[in-house]
Tab-separated table of C-alpha atoms in Angstrom:
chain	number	residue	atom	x	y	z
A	1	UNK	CA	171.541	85.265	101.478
A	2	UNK	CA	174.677	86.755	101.073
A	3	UNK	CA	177.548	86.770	103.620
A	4	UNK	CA	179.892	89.338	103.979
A	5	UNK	CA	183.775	88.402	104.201
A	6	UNK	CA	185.872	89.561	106.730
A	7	UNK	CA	189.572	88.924	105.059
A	8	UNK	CA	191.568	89.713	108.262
A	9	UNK	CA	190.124	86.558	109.980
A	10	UNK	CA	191.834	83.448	110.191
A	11	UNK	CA	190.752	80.509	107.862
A	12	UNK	CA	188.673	78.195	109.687
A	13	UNK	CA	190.445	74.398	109.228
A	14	UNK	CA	187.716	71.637	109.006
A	15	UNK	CA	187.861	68.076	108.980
A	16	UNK	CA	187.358	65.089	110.630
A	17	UNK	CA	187.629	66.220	114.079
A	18	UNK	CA	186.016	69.227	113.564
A	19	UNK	CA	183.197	69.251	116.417
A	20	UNK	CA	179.425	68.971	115.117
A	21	UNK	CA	179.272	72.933	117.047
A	22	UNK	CA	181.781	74.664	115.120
A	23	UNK	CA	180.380	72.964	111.995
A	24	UNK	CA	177.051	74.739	112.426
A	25	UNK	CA	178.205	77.274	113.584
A	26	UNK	CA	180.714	78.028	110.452
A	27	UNK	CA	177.483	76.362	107.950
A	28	UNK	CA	175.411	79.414	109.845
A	29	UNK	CA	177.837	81.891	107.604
A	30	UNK	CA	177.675	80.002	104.897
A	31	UNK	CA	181.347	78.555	104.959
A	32	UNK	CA	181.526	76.055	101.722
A	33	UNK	CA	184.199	73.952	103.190
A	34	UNK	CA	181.732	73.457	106.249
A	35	UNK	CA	178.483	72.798	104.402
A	36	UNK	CA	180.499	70.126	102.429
A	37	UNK	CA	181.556	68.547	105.663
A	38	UNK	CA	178.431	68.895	106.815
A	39	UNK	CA	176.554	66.507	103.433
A	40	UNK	CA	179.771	64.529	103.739
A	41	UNK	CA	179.012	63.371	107.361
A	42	UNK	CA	174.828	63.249	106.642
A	43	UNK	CA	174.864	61.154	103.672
A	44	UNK	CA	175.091	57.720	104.234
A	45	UNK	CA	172.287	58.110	107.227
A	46	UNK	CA	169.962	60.194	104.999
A	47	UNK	CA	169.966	58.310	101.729
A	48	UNK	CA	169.391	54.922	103.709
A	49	UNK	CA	166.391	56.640	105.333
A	50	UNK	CA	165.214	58.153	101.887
A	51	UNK	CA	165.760	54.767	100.148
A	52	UNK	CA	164.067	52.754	103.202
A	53	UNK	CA	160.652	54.908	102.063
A	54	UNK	CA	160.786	55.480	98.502
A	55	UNK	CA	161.154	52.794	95.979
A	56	UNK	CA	164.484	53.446	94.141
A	57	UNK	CA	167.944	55.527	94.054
A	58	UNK	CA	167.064	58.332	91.688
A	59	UNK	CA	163.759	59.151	93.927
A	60	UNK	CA	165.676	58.984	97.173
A	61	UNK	CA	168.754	60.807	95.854
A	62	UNK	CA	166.222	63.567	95.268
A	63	UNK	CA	164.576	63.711	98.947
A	64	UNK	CA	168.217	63.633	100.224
A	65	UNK	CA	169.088	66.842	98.026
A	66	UNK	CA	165.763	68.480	99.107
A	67	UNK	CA	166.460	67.846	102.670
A	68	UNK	CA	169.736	69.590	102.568
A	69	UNK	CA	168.060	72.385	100.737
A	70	UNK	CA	165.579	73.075	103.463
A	71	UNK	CA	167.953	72.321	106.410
A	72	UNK	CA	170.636	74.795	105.195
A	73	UNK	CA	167.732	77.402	104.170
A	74	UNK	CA	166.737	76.788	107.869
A	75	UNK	CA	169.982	76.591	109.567
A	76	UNK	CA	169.879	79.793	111.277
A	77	UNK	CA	166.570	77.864	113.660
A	78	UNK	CA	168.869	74.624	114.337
A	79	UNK	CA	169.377	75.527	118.336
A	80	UNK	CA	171.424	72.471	118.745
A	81	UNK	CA	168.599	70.741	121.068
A	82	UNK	CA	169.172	67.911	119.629
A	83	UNK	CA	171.930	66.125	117.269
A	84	UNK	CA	172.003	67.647	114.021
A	85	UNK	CA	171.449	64.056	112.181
A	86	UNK	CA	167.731	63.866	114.228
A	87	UNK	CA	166.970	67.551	112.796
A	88	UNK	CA	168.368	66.710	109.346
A	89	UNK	CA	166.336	63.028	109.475
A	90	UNK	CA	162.959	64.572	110.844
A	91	UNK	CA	163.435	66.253	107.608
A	92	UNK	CA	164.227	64.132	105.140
A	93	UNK	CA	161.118	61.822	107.018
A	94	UNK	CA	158.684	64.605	105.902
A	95	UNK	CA	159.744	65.173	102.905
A	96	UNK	CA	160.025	61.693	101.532
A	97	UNK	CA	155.888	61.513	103.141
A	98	UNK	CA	154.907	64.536	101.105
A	99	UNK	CA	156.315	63.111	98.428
A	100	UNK	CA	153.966	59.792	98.604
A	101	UNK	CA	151.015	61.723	99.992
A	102	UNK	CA	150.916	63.640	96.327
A	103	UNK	CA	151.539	59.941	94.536
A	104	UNK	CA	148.989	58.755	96.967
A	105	UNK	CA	146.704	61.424	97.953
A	106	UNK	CA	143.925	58.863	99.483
A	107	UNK	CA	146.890	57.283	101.563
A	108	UNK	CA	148.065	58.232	105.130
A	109	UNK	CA	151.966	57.113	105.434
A	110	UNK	CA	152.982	54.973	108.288
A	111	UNK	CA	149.079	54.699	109.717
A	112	UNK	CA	149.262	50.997	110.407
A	113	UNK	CA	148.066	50.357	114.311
A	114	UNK	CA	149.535	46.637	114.454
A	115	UNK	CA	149.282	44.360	117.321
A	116	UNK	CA	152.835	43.391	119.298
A	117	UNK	CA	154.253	39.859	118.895
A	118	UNK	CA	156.298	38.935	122.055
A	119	UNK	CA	157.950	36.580	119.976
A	120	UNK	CA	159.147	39.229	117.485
A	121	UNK	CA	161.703	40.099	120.352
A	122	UNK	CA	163.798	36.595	120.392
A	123	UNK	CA	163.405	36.281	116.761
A	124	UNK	CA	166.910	36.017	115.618
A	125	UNK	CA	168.624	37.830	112.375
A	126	UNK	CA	172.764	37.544	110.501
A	127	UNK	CA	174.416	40.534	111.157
A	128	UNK	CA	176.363	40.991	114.630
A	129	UNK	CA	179.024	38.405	114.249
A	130	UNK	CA	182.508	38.973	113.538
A	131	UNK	CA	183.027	38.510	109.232
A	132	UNK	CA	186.181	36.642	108.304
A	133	UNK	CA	188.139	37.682	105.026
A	134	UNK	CA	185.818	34.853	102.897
A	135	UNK	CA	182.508	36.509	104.404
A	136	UNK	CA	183.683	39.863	103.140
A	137	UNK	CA	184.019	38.635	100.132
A	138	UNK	CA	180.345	37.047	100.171
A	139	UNK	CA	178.791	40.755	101.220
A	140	UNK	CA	180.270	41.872	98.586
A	141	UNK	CA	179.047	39.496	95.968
A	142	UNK	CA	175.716	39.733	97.478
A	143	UNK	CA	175.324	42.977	98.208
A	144	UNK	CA	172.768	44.332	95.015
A	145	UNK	CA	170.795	41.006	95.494
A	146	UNK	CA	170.507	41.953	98.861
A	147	UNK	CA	169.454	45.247	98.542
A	148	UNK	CA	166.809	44.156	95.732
A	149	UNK	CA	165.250	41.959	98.485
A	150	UNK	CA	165.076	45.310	101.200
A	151	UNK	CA	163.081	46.728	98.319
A	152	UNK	CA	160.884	44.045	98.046
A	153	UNK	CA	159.552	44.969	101.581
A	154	UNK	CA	156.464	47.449	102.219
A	155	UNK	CA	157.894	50.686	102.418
A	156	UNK	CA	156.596	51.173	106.334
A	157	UNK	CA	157.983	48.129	107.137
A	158	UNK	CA	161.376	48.772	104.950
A	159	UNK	CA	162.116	52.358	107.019
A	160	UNK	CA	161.983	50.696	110.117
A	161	UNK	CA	164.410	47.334	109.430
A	162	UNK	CA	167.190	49.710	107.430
A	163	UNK	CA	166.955	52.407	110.180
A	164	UNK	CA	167.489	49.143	112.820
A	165	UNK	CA	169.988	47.338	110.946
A	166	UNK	CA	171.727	49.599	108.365
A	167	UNK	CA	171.882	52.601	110.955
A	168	UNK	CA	171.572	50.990	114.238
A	169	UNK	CA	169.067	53.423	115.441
A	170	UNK	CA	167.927	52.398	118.943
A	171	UNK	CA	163.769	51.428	119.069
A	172	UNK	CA	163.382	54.372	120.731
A	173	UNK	CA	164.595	56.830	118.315
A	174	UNK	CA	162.639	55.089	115.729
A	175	UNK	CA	159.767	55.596	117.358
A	176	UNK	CA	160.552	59.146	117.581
A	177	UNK	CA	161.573	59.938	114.365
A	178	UNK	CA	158.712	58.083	112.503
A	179	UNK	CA	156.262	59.058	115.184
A	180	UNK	CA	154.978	56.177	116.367
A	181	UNK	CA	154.975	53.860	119.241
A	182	UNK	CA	157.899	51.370	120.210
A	183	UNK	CA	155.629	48.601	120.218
A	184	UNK	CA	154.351	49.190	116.405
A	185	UNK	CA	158.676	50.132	115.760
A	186	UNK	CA	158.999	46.198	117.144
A	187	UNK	CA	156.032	44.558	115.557
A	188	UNK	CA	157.118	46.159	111.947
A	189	UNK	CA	160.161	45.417	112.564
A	190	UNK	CA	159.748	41.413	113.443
A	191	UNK	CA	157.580	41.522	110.611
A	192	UNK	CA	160.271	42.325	108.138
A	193	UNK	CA	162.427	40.095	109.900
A	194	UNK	CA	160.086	37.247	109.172
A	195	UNK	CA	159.728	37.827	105.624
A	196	UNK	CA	163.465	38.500	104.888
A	197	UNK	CA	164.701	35.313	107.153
A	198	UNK	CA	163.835	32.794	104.768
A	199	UNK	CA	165.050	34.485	102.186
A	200	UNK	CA	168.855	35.444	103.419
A	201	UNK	CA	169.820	33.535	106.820
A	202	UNK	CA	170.805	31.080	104.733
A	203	UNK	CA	173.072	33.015	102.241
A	204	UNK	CA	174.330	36.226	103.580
A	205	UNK	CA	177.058	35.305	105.880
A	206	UNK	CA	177.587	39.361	106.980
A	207	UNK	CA	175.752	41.887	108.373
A	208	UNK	CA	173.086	44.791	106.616
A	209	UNK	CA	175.766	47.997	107.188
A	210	UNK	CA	176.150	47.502	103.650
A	211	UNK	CA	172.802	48.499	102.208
A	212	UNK	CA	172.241	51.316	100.426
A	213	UNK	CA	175.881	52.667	100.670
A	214	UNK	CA	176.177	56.406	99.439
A	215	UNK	CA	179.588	57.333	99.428
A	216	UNK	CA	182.926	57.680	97.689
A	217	UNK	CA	181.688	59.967	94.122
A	218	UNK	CA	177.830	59.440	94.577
A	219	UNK	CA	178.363	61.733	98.398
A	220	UNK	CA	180.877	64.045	96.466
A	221	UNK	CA	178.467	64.588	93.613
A	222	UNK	CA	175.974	65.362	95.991
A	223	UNK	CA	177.871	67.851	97.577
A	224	UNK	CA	178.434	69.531	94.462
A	225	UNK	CA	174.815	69.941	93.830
A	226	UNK	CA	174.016	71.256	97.070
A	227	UNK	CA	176.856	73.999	96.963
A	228	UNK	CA	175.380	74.669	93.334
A	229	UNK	CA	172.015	75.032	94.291
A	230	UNK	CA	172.676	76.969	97.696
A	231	UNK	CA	175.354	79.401	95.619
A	232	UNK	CA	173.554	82.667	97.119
A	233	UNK	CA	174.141	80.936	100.540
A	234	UNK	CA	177.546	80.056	100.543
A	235	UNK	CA	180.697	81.493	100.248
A	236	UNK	CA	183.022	79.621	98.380
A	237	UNK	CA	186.766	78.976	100.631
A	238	UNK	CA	188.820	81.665	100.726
């Protein structure tokens, strides 16, 4: 879709504060400068999701690129009923099932009907307490171990812990977003718990905001590669 240019009007500035409105609203025509804010501010939350389903970076670099492909072909239909991170994730959830459901045609995603373990709410897990300078430090260090062990989980059960504890997601929105009850977002989610406590309470001294960073030259390369692939979309900055 081309856009066309008005050169008397004023050069929109966009940053940091720009609000989540006028960034849609500029991404609507096709403004580069907003698009890239846009991927910029999307990232980390959609690769974590991607990664939490499929089973390495390369195959959940790719959902991330094909959400952003179908939520800026589809941008004109964002109403702004709800945040544009739930849009963008409902998106990236769907693709990232399609994706398995051709690996696995015989499969149904995320169909688990598991029973609710009161105990799976007291259940404690590392993460919430303040790090000093020497725990940083052990993040750090541990930081691809610990990622290789969040792979090691079922990917239905992996979805739920990194949207809990890498994005913070409240139950609720989990639920909604993966389309299933509360009760099955805390059972899967005590479950994962369980099978990762043995393995890290004793070693990790920080918390899981760490996993599957995306950001620095990995989000900028992504950006590029959006703007590339969207070129009859956007309109470069004037």
């Amino acid at each position: 879709m081309k856009i066309s240019v008005d050169s008397l009007s004023p050069k929109p500035t966009i940053g940091l504060q720009t609000s989540e409105y006028e960034l849609v609203r500029l991404a609507k025509q096709g403004h580069e400068t907003a698009v890239r804010e846009v991927i910029r501010r999307l990232n980390p939350r959609l690769f974590r999701i991607a990664r939490g389903i499929m089973d390495n970076d390369a195959e959940a670099e790719e959902i991330v690129q094909e959400t952003y492909l179908i939520a800026f072909s589809r941008i004109a239909e964002f109403r702004g009923d709800a945040k544009l991170s739930t849009w963008a994730t409902k998106i990236a959830l769907n693709a990232a099932r399609m994706r398995l459901r051709k690996r696995h045609p015989t499969e149904e995603y995320d169909s688990v009907s598991e029973e609710f373990h009161q105990e799976a709410s007291v259940i404690a897990f590392p993460g919430s307490r303040q790090r000093s300078p020497e725990d940083e430090h052990g993040v750090a260090q541990f930081r691809e171990w610990l990622e290789a062990s969040v792979s090691e989980l079922p990917s239905h059960l992996r979805v739920v812990f990194v949207l809990r504890e890498a994005e913070g997601m409240a139950l609720a929105d989990i639920a909604l977003d993966l389309g299933i009850t509360v009760m099955t977002v805390k059972t899967r989610l005590f479950r994962a718990r369980r099978y990762l406590k043995s393995l890290l309470e004793s070693r990790i001294q920080g918390g899981f905001e760490t996993v599957y960073p995306f950001d620095g030259a990995r989000c900028a390369h992504m950006a590029d590669s959006v703007v590339e692939l969207l070129a009859d979309f956007i309109r470069p900055p004037s």
